[in-house]
mmCIF file of C-alpha atoms and ligand atoms in Angstrom:
data_model
loop_
_atom_site.group_PDB
_atom_site.id
_atom_site.type_symbol
_atom_site.label_atom_id
_atom_site.label_comp_id
_atom_site.label_asym_id
_atom_site.label_seq_id
_atom_site.Cartn_x
_atom_site.Cartn_y
_atom_site.Cartn_z
ATOM 1 C CA MET A 718 21.654 -10.270 0.541
ATOM 2 C CA ASP A 719 20.914 -13.894 -0.309
ATOM 3 C CA HIS A 720 18.027 -13.357 -2.772
ATOM 4 C CA GLU A 721 17.873 -17.091 -3.394
ATOM 5 C CA LEU A 722 17.190 -17.715 0.116
ATOM 6 C CA LEU A 723 14.463 -14.766 0.060
ATOM 7 C CA ARG A 724 12.881 -16.209 -3.361
ATOM 8 C CA ALA A 725 12.871 -19.838 -1.757
ATOM 9 C CA GLU A 726 10.256 -18.525 0.877
ATOM 10 C CA PHE A 727 7.685 -17.895 -1.824
ATOM 11 C CA PRO A 728 5.819 -21.123 -3.226
ATOM 12 C CA VAL A 729 4.861 -19.177 -6.085
ATOM 13 C CA PHE A 730 8.066 -19.306 -7.587
ATOM 14 C CA GLN A 731 8.552 -23.100 -7.863
ATOM 15 C CA GLU A 732 6.030 -22.761 -11.149
ATOM 16 C CA THR A 733 5.800 -19.186 -11.889
ATOM 17 C CA ALA A 734 7.410 -15.899 -13.097
ATOM 18 C CA TYR A 735 5.204 -13.964 -10.859
ATOM 19 C CA LEU A 736 5.658 -10.336 -11.602
ATOM 20 C CA ASN A 737 2.277 -9.145 -9.773
ATOM 21 C CA ALA A 738 3.065 -7.715 -6.638
ATOM 22 C CA GLY A 739 1.202 -4.143 -7.390
ATOM 23 C CA THR A 740 -1.737 -6.326 -7.571
ATOM 24 C CA CYS A 741 -0.947 -8.773 -4.610
ATOM 25 C CA GLY A 742 2.567 -9.489 -3.503
ATOM 26 C CA PRO A 743 3.639 -13.365 -3.532
ATOM 27 C CA LEU A 744 2.615 -14.905 -0.010
ATOM 28 C CA PRO A 745 5.511 -16.003 1.675
ATOM 29 C CA ARG A 746 5.047 -19.862 2.994
ATOM 30 C CA ALA A 747 5.387 -19.133 6.321
ATOM 31 C CA ALA A 748 2.621 -16.577 6.270
ATOM 32 C CA GLY A 749 0.312 -19.414 5.166
ATOM 33 C CA ALA A 750 1.743 -21.763 7.759
ATOM 34 C CA ALA A 751 1.099 -19.317 10.595
ATOM 35 C CA ALA A 752 -2.706 -18.755 9.236
ATOM 36 C CA VAL A 753 -3.361 -22.730 8.860
ATOM 37 C CA GLY A 754 -1.837 -23.315 12.438
ATOM 38 C CA LEU A 755 -4.008 -21.158 14.002
ATOM 39 C CA LEU A 756 -7.349 -21.863 12.059
ATOM 40 C CA HIS A 757 -6.317 -25.857 12.945
ATOM 41 C CA GLY A 758 -5.927 -24.491 16.449
ATOM 42 C CA ALA A 759 -9.273 -22.783 16.520
ATOM 43 C CA GLU A 760 -11.038 -25.900 14.893
ATOM 44 C CA HIS A 761 -9.935 -28.121 17.646
ATOM 45 C CA GLN A 762 -9.946 -25.891 20.864
ATOM 46 C CA GLY A 763 -12.556 -23.390 19.794
ATOM 47 C CA ARG A 764 -12.154 -19.719 19.933
ATOM 48 C CA ALA A 765 -12.108 -18.460 23.489
ATOM 49 C CA MET A 766 -9.813 -16.391 25.255
ATOM 50 C CA PRO A 767 -6.507 -17.303 24.558
ATOM 51 C CA HIS A 768 -7.423 -17.013 20.708
ATOM 52 C CA PHE A 769 -8.322 -13.296 21.222
ATOM 53 C CA GLU A 770 -5.225 -12.627 23.259
ATOM 54 C CA THR A 771 -3.375 -14.316 20.406
ATOM 55 C CA MET A 772 -5.125 -11.919 18.004
ATOM 56 C CA LEU A 773 -4.633 -8.852 20.161
ATOM 57 C CA ALA A 774 -0.938 -9.577 20.575
ATOM 58 C CA ALA A 775 -0.501 -10.076 17.064
ATOM 59 C CA GLN A 776 -2.206 -7.045 16.164
ATOM 60 C CA GLU A 777 0.183 -5.012 18.176
ATOM 61 C CA GLU A 778 3.220 -6.944 16.257
ATOM 62 C CA ARG A 779 1.488 -5.834 13.251
ATOM 63 C CA ARG A 780 1.536 -2.288 14.179
ATOM 64 C CA ALA A 781 5.062 -2.119 14.978
ATOM 65 C CA ARG A 782 6.087 -3.807 11.952
ATOM 66 C CA TYR A 783 4.193 -1.581 9.823
ATOM 67 C CA ALA A 784 5.822 1.453 12.082
ATOM 68 C CA GLU A 785 9.232 0.027 11.340
ATOM 69 C CA VAL A 786 8.819 0.323 7.477
ATOM 70 C CA LEU A 787 6.703 3.677 7.608
ATOM 71 C CA HIS A 788 9.697 5.209 10.064
ATOM 72 C CA ALA A 789 7.054 5.956 12.401
ATOM 73 C CA ARG A 790 5.847 5.696 16.038
ATOM 74 C CA THR A 791 3.662 2.859 16.420
ATOM 75 C CA GLU A 792 0.640 4.592 18.071
ATOM 76 C CA ASP A 793 0.561 6.739 15.239
ATOM 77 C CA VAL A 794 -0.276 3.641 12.981
ATOM 78 C CA ALA A 795 -3.824 2.643 12.329
ATOM 79 C CA LEU A 796 -4.327 -1.262 11.485
ATOM 80 C CA THR A 797 -6.737 -1.034 8.357
ATOM 81 C CA THR A 798 -8.288 -3.652 5.884
ATOM 82 C CA ALA A 799 -6.819 -1.725 2.592
ATOM 83 C CA THR A 800 -4.982 1.519 1.206
ATOM 84 C CA THR A 801 -8.736 2.456 0.441
ATOM 85 C CA ASP A 802 -9.921 1.913 4.116
ATOM 86 C CA GLY A 803 -7.295 4.340 4.998
ATOM 87 C CA ILE A 804 -8.133 6.759 2.532
ATOM 88 C CA VAL A 805 -11.978 6.678 3.559
ATOM 89 C CA HIS A 806 -10.897 7.215 7.054
ATOM 90 C CA VAL A 807 -8.933 10.388 6.228
ATOM 91 C CA LEU A 808 -11.764 11.840 3.678
ATOM 92 C CA GLN A 809 -14.585 10.809 6.040
ATOM 93 C CA GLY A 810 -12.687 12.197 9.257
ATOM 94 C CA LEU A 811 -11.613 15.624 8.143
ATOM 95 C CA SER A 812 -14.691 18.367 8.113
ATOM 96 C CA TRP A 813 -15.655 19.807 4.917
ATOM 97 C CA ARG A 814 -17.673 22.873 3.609
ATOM 98 C CA ALA A 815 -19.069 23.141 0.150
ATOM 99 C CA GLY A 816 -16.781 24.632 -2.187
ATOM 100 C CA ASP A 817 -13.237 23.372 -0.609
ATOM 101 C CA GLU A 818 -10.940 22.264 -3.173
ATOM 102 C CA ILE A 819 -9.150 19.127 -3.033
ATOM 103 C CA LEU A 820 -6.118 19.015 -5.577
ATOM 104 C CA ILE A 821 -5.583 15.248 -7.161
ATOM 105 C CA ALA A 822 -3.064 14.182 -9.524
ATOM 106 C CA GLU A 823 -4.442 12.857 -13.119
ATOM 107 C CA GLN A 824 -4.369 8.864 -13.460
ATOM 108 C CA GLU A 825 -5.386 8.328 -9.573
ATOM 109 C CA HIS A 826 -6.379 4.868 -9.046
ATOM 110 C CA PRO A 827 -10.601 4.428 -8.023
ATOM 111 C CA GLY A 828 -9.540 3.601 -4.261
ATOM 112 C CA LEU A 829 -9.156 7.270 -4.168
ATOM 113 C CA LEU A 830 -11.763 8.596 -6.513
ATOM 114 C CA GLY A 831 -14.494 6.369 -5.562
ATOM 115 C CA PRO A 832 -13.963 8.020 -1.495
ATOM 116 C CA LEU A 833 -13.796 11.361 -3.320
ATOM 117 C CA GLY A 834 -16.848 11.169 -5.224
ATOM 118 C CA VAL A 835 -18.813 10.480 -2.155
ATOM 119 C CA LEU A 836 -17.366 13.666 -0.562
ATOM 120 C CA VAL A 837 -18.409 15.665 -3.777
ATOM 121 C CA ARG A 838 -21.958 14.351 -3.342
ATOM 122 C CA GLN A 839 -22.120 14.639 0.512
ATOM 123 C CA HIS A 840 -20.455 18.090 0.907
ATOM 124 C CA GLY A 841 -19.873 20.024 -2.594
ATOM 125 C CA VAL A 842 -16.635 19.674 -2.088
ATOM 126 C CA VAL A 843 -14.309 20.411 -5.618
ATOM 127 C CA VAL A 844 -11.953 18.109 -7.294
ATOM 128 C CA ARG A 845 -9.485 19.420 -9.563
ATOM 129 C CA SER A 846 -6.618 17.508 -11.143
ATOM 130 C CA ALA A 847 -3.149 18.311 -12.671
ATOM 131 C CA PRO A 848 -0.492 16.106 -13.794
ATOM 132 C CA LEU A 849 1.299 14.149 -10.994
ATOM 133 C CA GLU A 850 4.813 15.807 -12.222
ATOM 134 C CA ASP A 851 2.939 19.363 -11.602
ATOM 135 C CA ILE A 852 1.373 18.793 -8.626
ATOM 136 C CA VAL A 853 3.173 21.083 -6.419
ATOM 137 C CA GLU A 854 2.549 24.120 -9.261
ATOM 138 C CA ALA A 855 -0.843 23.304 -9.169
ATOM 139 C CA VAL A 856 -1.449 24.099 -5.844
ATOM 140 C CA ASP A 857 -3.582 27.422 -4.852
ATOM 141 C CA ALA A 858 -4.799 29.386 -2.511
ATOM 142 C CA ASN A 859 -8.209 27.518 -2.725
ATOM 143 C CA THR A 860 -6.712 23.976 -2.182
ATOM 144 C CA LYS A 861 -7.423 22.712 1.301
ATOM 145 C CA LEU A 862 -6.137 18.725 0.523
ATOM 146 C CA VAL A 863 -3.494 17.284 -1.723
ATOM 147 C CA ALA A 864 -4.493 13.872 -2.181
ATOM 148 C CA CYS A 865 -2.315 11.881 -4.598
ATOM 149 C CA SER A 866 -0.226 8.601 -5.126
ATOM 150 C CA HIS A 867 3.477 8.303 -3.735
ATOM 151 C CA VAL A 868 3.732 6.012 -6.487
ATOM 152 C CA ARG A 869 1.264 6.147 -9.301
ATOM 153 C CA TRP A 870 -0.035 2.716 -10.270
ATOM 154 C CA THR A 871 -0.188 3.026 -14.249
ATOM 155 C CA ASP A 872 3.586 3.656 -14.765
ATOM 156 C CA GLY A 873 5.741 3.784 -11.604
ATOM 157 C CA ALA A 874 6.231 7.382 -11.615
ATOM 158 C CA LEU A 875 7.308 8.973 -8.461
ATOM 159 C CA ALA A 876 5.286 12.176 -6.504
ATOM 160 C CA PRO A 877 7.543 15.066 -6.883
ATOM 161 C CA ALA A 878 10.033 15.744 -4.079
ATOM 162 C CA GLY A 879 8.566 19.480 -3.704
ATOM 163 C CA LEU A 880 5.356 17.974 -2.265
ATOM 164 C CA ALA A 881 7.283 17.502 1.094
ATOM 165 C CA GLU A 882 7.500 21.334 1.095
ATOM 166 C CA VAL A 883 3.655 21.748 0.013
ATOM 167 C CA GLY A 884 2.959 19.340 3.172
ATOM 168 C CA ARG A 885 4.271 22.470 5.649
ATOM 169 C CA GLN A 886 1.545 24.694 4.504
ATOM 170 C CA ILE A 887 -1.637 22.285 3.857
ATOM 171 C CA PRO A 888 -2.228 18.418 4.528
ATOM 172 C CA VAL A 889 -1.333 16.188 1.894
ATOM 173 C CA LEU A 890 -2.736 12.717 1.555
ATOM 174 C CA LEU A 891 -0.324 10.069 0.032
ATOM 175 C CA ASP A 892 -1.776 7.079 -1.359
ATOM 176 C CA GLY A 893 0.950 4.415 -0.730
ATOM 177 C CA ALA A 894 -0.548 1.541 -2.534
ATOM 178 C CA GLN A 895 2.528 1.095 -4.699
ATOM 179 C CA GLY A 896 4.911 2.962 -2.293
ATOM 180 C CA LEU A 897 5.154 1.111 1.198
ATOM 181 C CA GLY A 898 7.564 -1.834 0.872
ATOM 182 C CA ALA A 899 8.384 -0.871 -2.710
ATOM 183 C CA VAL A 900 10.259 2.438 -2.051
ATOM 184 C CA PRO A 901 11.839 4.147 0.756
ATOM 185 C CA VAL A 902 9.140 5.568 3.114
ATOM 186 C CA ASP A 903 9.959 8.054 5.941
ATOM 187 C CA VAL A 904 6.641 9.716 6.511
ATOM 188 C CA GLU A 905 8.289 12.498 8.482
ATOM 189 C CA ALA A 906 10.667 13.182 5.335
ATOM 190 C CA LEU A 907 7.601 13.007 2.865
ATOM 191 C CA GLY A 908 5.912 16.012 4.795
ATOM 192 C CA CYS A 909 2.351 14.448 4.637
ATOM 193 C CA ALA A 910 -0.202 14.245 6.995
ATOM 194 C CA PHE A 911 -1.594 11.105 6.005
ATOM 195 C CA TYR A 912 -0.276 7.908 4.282
ATOM 196 C CA ALA A 913 -2.342 5.157 3.355
ATOM 197 C CA ALA A 914 -0.890 1.637 2.189
ATOM 198 C CA PRO A 915 -2.067 -1.808 1.635
ATOM 199 C CA GLY A 916 -0.570 -4.705 3.502
ATOM 200 C CA GLN A 917 -1.315 -7.504 0.652
ATOM 201 C CA LYS A 918 1.024 -5.790 -1.943
ATOM 202 C CA TRP A 919 4.626 -4.973 -1.562
ATOM 203 C CA LEU A 920 4.519 -6.490 2.400
ATOM 204 C CA CYS A 921 3.501 -9.868 1.235
ATOM 205 C CA GLY A 922 0.492 -10.058 3.631
ATOM 206 C CA PRO A 923 -2.917 -11.439 3.183
ATOM 207 C CA ILE A 924 -5.526 -9.542 1.548
ATOM 208 C CA GLY A 925 -7.772 -7.653 4.269
ATOM 209 C CA THR A 926 -4.813 -5.884 5.486
ATOM 210 C CA GLY A 927 -3.368 -2.447 5.429
ATOM 211 C CA THR A 928 -2.134 0.793 7.278
ATOM 212 C CA LEU A 929 -2.830 4.202 7.815
ATOM 213 C CA TRP A 930 -0.362 6.812 9.145
ATOM 214 C CA ILE A 931 -1.771 9.998 10.764
ATOM 215 C CA HIS A 932 0.812 12.931 11.718
ATOM 216 C CA PRO A 933 0.417 13.631 15.400
ATOM 217 C CA GLU A 934 -0.897 17.438 14.665
ATOM 218 C CA TRP A 935 -3.342 16.018 12.386
ATOM 219 C CA GLN A 936 -4.963 13.120 14.746
ATOM 220 C CA SER A 937 -7.444 15.255 16.470
ATOM 221 C CA ARG A 938 -8.339 16.863 13.218
ATOM 222 C CA VAL A 939 -9.400 13.573 11.851
ATOM 223 C CA GLU A 940 -12.680 12.446 13.699
ATOM 224 C CA PRO A 941 -12.701 8.466 14.002
ATOM 225 C CA ARG A 942 -16.057 7.518 12.096
ATOM 226 C CA ALA A 943 -15.935 3.632 12.390
ATOM 227 C CA VAL A 944 -15.435 3.121 16.349
ATOM 228 C CA GLY A 945 -16.472 -0.335 17.486
ATOM 229 C CA TYR A 946 -14.853 -1.902 20.757
ATOM 230 C CA LEU A 947 -11.262 -2.619 19.615
ATOM 231 C CA ASN A 948 -10.095 1.011 19.000
ATOM 232 C CA LEU A 949 -11.075 2.319 22.238
ATOM 233 C CA ASP A 950 -8.763 3.564 24.917
ATOM 234 C CA THR A 951 -11.043 2.479 27.714
ATOM 235 C CA PRO A 952 -13.509 -0.254 26.481
ATOM 236 C CA SER A 953 -14.756 -0.864 29.897
ATOM 237 C CA ALA A 954 -16.173 3.182 30.242
ATOM 238 C CA GLY A 955 -19.478 2.368 28.434
ATOM 239 C CA LEU A 956 -20.823 5.552 27.009
ATOM 240 C CA GLN A 957 -18.041 7.552 28.366
ATOM 241 C CA SER A 958 -15.188 5.333 26.012
ATOM 242 C CA ARG A 959 -13.636 7.529 23.375
ATOM 243 C CA PRO A 960 -11.447 5.800 20.800
ATOM 244 C CA TRP A 961 -7.598 6.109 21.107
ATOM 245 C CA PRO A 962 -6.754 9.793 20.278
ATOM 246 C CA ASP A 963 -3.931 8.722 17.949
ATOM 247 C CA GLY A 964 -3.642 6.546 14.832
ATOM 248 C CA ARG A 965 -5.162 3.549 16.890
ATOM 249 C CA GLY A 966 -8.575 5.168 16.893
ATOM 250 C CA HIS A 967 -8.826 4.551 13.334
ATOM 251 C CA ASP A 968 -7.979 0.517 13.804
ATOM 252 C CA ALA A 969 -10.434 -1.358 11.594
ATOM 253 C CA ILE A 970 -13.392 -2.636 13.828
ATOM 254 C CA ALA A 971 -12.540 -6.349 13.189
ATOM 255 C CA THR A 972 -9.633 -8.433 11.787
ATOM 256 C CA SER A 973 -8.917 -12.120 12.179
ATOM 257 C CA ALA A 974 -6.576 -13.365 14.092
ATOM 258 C CA GLU A 975 -5.149 -15.668 11.083
ATOM 259 C CA VAL A 976 -4.854 -12.694 8.910
ATOM 260 C CA THR A 977 -2.946 -10.825 11.314
ATOM 261 C CA VAL A 978 -0.420 -13.612 12.080
ATOM 262 C CA ALA A 979 -0.109 -14.063 8.447
ATOM 263 C CA ALA A 980 0.645 -10.581 7.853
ATOM 264 C CA VAL A 981 3.162 -10.577 10.513
ATOM 265 C CA ARG A 982 5.079 -13.338 9.433
ATOM 266 C CA ALA A 983 5.278 -12.197 5.815
ATOM 267 C CA MET A 984 6.665 -8.938 7.087
ATOM 268 C CA ASP A 985 9.039 -10.960 9.265
ATOM 269 C CA VAL A 986 10.400 -12.567 6.149
ATOM 270 C CA LEU A 987 11.337 -9.209 4.522
ATOM 271 C CA ALA A 988 12.618 -7.685 7.692
ATOM 272 C CA ASP A 989 14.962 -10.256 8.339
ATOM 273 C CA VAL A 990 16.768 -9.867 4.968
ATOM 274 C CA GLY A 991 16.444 -5.922 5.497
ATOM 275 C CA TRP A 992 14.234 -3.683 4.363
ATOM 276 C CA ASP A 993 17.143 -1.732 2.821
ATOM 277 C CA ALA A 994 18.208 -4.573 1.029
ATOM 278 C CA VAL A 995 14.722 -5.680 -0.424
ATOM 279 C CA LEU A 996 14.045 -1.979 -1.604
ATOM 280 C CA GLU A 997 17.324 -1.526 -3.384
ATOM 281 C CA ARG A 998 17.327 -5.005 -4.997
ATOM 282 C CA ALA A 999 13.911 -3.998 -6.186
ATOM 283 C CA ALA A 1000 14.371 -0.823 -7.634
ATOM 284 C CA THR A 1001 17.433 -2.257 -9.402
ATOM 285 C CA LEU A 1002 16.090 -5.306 -10.784
ATOM 286 C CA ALA A 1003 12.928 -3.156 -12.145
ATOM 287 C CA GLY A 1004 15.480 -0.727 -13.827
ATOM 288 C CA THR A 1005 16.847 -3.551 -15.403
ATOM 289 C CA LEU A 1006 13.655 -4.689 -16.672
ATOM 290 C CA ALA A 1007 13.099 -1.362 -18.372
ATOM 291 C CA ASP A 1008 16.132 -1.165 -19.872
ATOM 292 C CA ARG A 1009 15.739 -4.660 -21.590
ATOM 293 C CA LEU A 1010 12.328 -3.806 -22.505
ATOM 294 C CA ALA A 1011 13.756 -0.815 -24.438
ATOM 295 C CA GLU A 1012 16.349 -2.337 -25.941
ATOM 296 C CA SER A 1013 13.775 -5.046 -27.266
ATOM 297 C CA GLY A 1014 12.160 -2.205 -29.243
ATOM 298 C CA ARG A 1015 9.571 -1.541 -26.638
ATOM 299 C CA THR A 1016 8.043 2.006 -25.632
ATOM 300 C CA VAL A 1017 8.631 2.010 -21.652
ATOM 301 C CA ALA A 1018 6.537 4.468 -20.241
ATOM 302 C CA PRO A 1019 8.585 7.236 -18.339
ATOM 303 C CA ARG A 1020 8.708 6.091 -14.559
ATOM 304 C CA GLY A 1021 10.707 6.611 -11.301
ATOM 305 C CA ARG A 1022 13.206 4.418 -9.334
ATOM 306 C CA THR A 1023 10.081 2.379 -8.289
ATOM 307 C CA THR A 1024 9.184 -1.272 -8.683
ATOM 308 C CA LEU A 1025 6.683 -0.749 -11.610
ATOM 309 C CA VAL A 1026 7.553 -1.025 -15.214
ATOM 310 C CA SER A 1027 4.742 -0.504 -17.673
ATOM 311 C CA TRP A 1028 5.275 -0.733 -21.434
ATOM 312 C CA SER A 1029 2.906 -0.518 -24.784
ATOM 313 C CA GLU A 1030 1.644 -3.559 -26.551
ATOM 314 C CA ALA A 1031 -0.476 -3.933 -29.489
ATOM 315 C CA ASP A 1032 -3.060 -6.214 -27.912
ATOM 316 C CA PRO A 1033 -2.469 -5.859 -24.327
ATOM 317 C CA LYS A 1034 -5.020 -8.333 -23.117
ATOM 318 C CA ALA A 1035 -3.843 -11.172 -25.606
ATOM 319 C CA ALA A 1036 -0.292 -10.702 -24.427
ATOM 320 C CA VAL A 1037 -1.323 -11.087 -20.918
ATOM 321 C CA ALA A 1038 -2.981 -14.247 -21.751
ATOM 322 C CA ARG A 1039 0.032 -15.264 -23.820
ATOM 323 C CA LEU A 1040 2.203 -14.692 -20.823
ATOM 324 C CA ASN A 1041 0.144 -16.529 -18.545
ATOM 325 C CA GLU A 1042 0.399 -19.574 -20.711
ATOM 326 C CA ALA A 1043 3.968 -19.299 -20.272
ATOM 327 C CA GLY A 1044 3.883 -19.211 -16.631
ATOM 328 C CA VAL A 1045 4.465 -15.670 -16.343
ATOM 329 C CA VAL A 1046 2.123 -13.251 -14.379
ATOM 330 C CA VAL A 1047 1.965 -9.522 -15.049
ATOM 331 C CA ARG A 1048 -1.429 -7.531 -15.784
ATOM 332 C CA ASP A 1049 -2.873 -4.884 -18.223
ATOM 333 C CA LEU A 1050 -4.042 -1.631 -17.471
ATOM 334 C CA PRO A 1051 -7.536 -1.018 -18.591
ATOM 335 C CA GLY A 1052 -8.391 1.621 -21.125
ATOM 336 C CA THR A 1053 -4.583 1.961 -22.128
ATOM 337 C CA ASP A 1054 -2.513 -0.160 -24.269
ATOM 338 C CA LEU A 1055 0.088 -0.972 -21.425
ATOM 339 C CA LEU A 1056 1.379 -3.978 -19.806
ATOM 340 C CA ARG A 1057 2.568 -3.707 -15.917
ATOM 341 C CA ALA A 1058 5.261 -5.960 -14.556
ATOM 342 C CA SER A 1059 5.673 -5.474 -10.639
ATOM 343 C CA VAL A 1060 9.312 -6.283 -9.767
ATOM 344 C CA GLY A 1061 10.132 -7.333 -6.238
ATOM 345 C CA ALA A 1062 13.231 -8.318 -4.310
ATOM 346 C CA TRP A 1063 12.202 -12.100 -4.729
ATOM 347 C CA ASN A 1064 12.292 -12.017 -8.399
ATOM 348 C CA ASP A 1065 15.502 -12.702 -10.370
ATOM 349 C CA GLU A 1066 16.854 -12.220 -13.953
ATOM 350 C CA GLY A 1067 15.305 -15.641 -14.747
ATOM 351 C CA ASP A 1068 11.866 -14.206 -14.217
ATOM 352 C CA LEU A 1069 12.876 -10.969 -16.661
ATOM 353 C CA ASP A 1070 14.197 -13.723 -19.305
ATOM 354 C CA ARG A 1071 10.990 -15.626 -19.156
ATOM 355 C CA LEU A 1072 8.736 -12.533 -19.562
ATOM 356 C CA LEU A 1073 10.875 -11.418 -22.541
ATOM 357 C CA GLY A 1074 11.128 -14.644 -24.292
ATOM 358 C CA ALA A 1075 7.414 -15.009 -23.584
ATOM 359 C CA LEU A 1076 6.959 -11.816 -25.233
ATOM 360 C CA GLY A 1077 8.650 -12.430 -28.311
HETATM 361 C C1 PLP B 2526 -2.476 3.654 -6.523
HETATM 362 C C2 PLP B 2526 -3.406 2.577 -5.994
HETATM 363 N N1 PLP B 2526 -4.093 3.183 -5.039
HETATM 364 C C3 PLP B 2526 -5.239 2.274 -4.363
HETATM 365 C C4 PLP B 2526 -5.229 1.007 -4.690
HETATM 366 C C5 PLP B 2526 -6.294 -0.077 -3.883
HETATM 367 O O1 PLP B 2526 -5.523 -0.718 -2.826
HETATM 368 P P1 PLP B 2526 -6.412 -1.348 -1.957
HETATM 369 O O2 PLP B 2526 -7.063 -2.704 -2.318
HETATM 370 O O3 PLP B 2526 -5.269 -1.628 -0.720
HETATM 371 O O4 PLP B 2526 -7.112 -0.438 -1.409
HETATM 372 C C6 PLP B 2526 -4.259 0.569 -5.639
HETATM 373 C C7 PLP B 2526 -4.671 -1.023 -5.976
HETATM 374 O O5 PLP B 2526 -4.235 -1.622 -6.805
HETATM 375 C C8 PLP B 2526 -3.522 1.456 -6.037
HETATM 376 O O6 PLP B 2526 -2.370 0.688 -7.225
#
């Protein structure tokens, strides 16, 4: 893989050692150009049928790109607006009774906890948590759903492989916010019923994009709660019209053409290099950063072979500001003493040198 060619696709690296894809990936030039081109067209030609035809065609391209990286069938993939959107579709679409137990891992993101809180208030479900490392052993006879991160956002730990076996007995909802485009994802092999992921992080698309995969066996048990006209099987059937019976029934009610084409072009940039190469380089470089931080005397949080590296700093907010001044973009994790760097295939050793140099 020619990583210099890949890196050159992202203008942000002209100035910055950008290590923040766990928040939002770097945006490739081709994505911005596609969006701007479409907007200019809309300014001059208006937004009539051809604009919508472009949008609809791009939506199907977008679905196909997500399916490729998920290793899934396209029709099982919904086009959402964010990881959290997919999580909401699953949690609101399943049926619940008071006392049903949902098992989660500790340190889950608010994007999962917020929608779970709604279920607690709406239906009286019970949410129990266990360390991600022990989540398989924590499943018991009352557990109706396991909902946890594929990759933990605080430190890059991976969900245990044994979760695939759990998935044969009860449904597993994986929060793939730090998974898709960062680590290998094969939804069938993961054994999950649902995989929710963002478009704006490791797939380098615009904010407002994401995807949800629903296992074919679970599609009839997740009621689409946000049915509009773009996710209908036969939109002309009036009151008889029904949402698609598969993943497509959970498509977001509206997405703009410019956001969609930008998401497709961003994934093209990565797919052209090859997903395997992208994942391999990112994980290797992240491992190098973890080793170098440890060698410099820092305490690196235990992690898996992922793209997130977190370490302790005495004053994390001040460290983020200092790094920013030096053109290095990382983030702190509120409520902890951790700083988190997100390392992608687009980064290079020079970015790591700048980070370590600025840390002092
Ligand atoms: C583990 C995890 N889950 C959920 C989210 C929320 O993602 P989104 O903005 O795509 O809903 C994030 C974002 O940082 C995350 O790291």
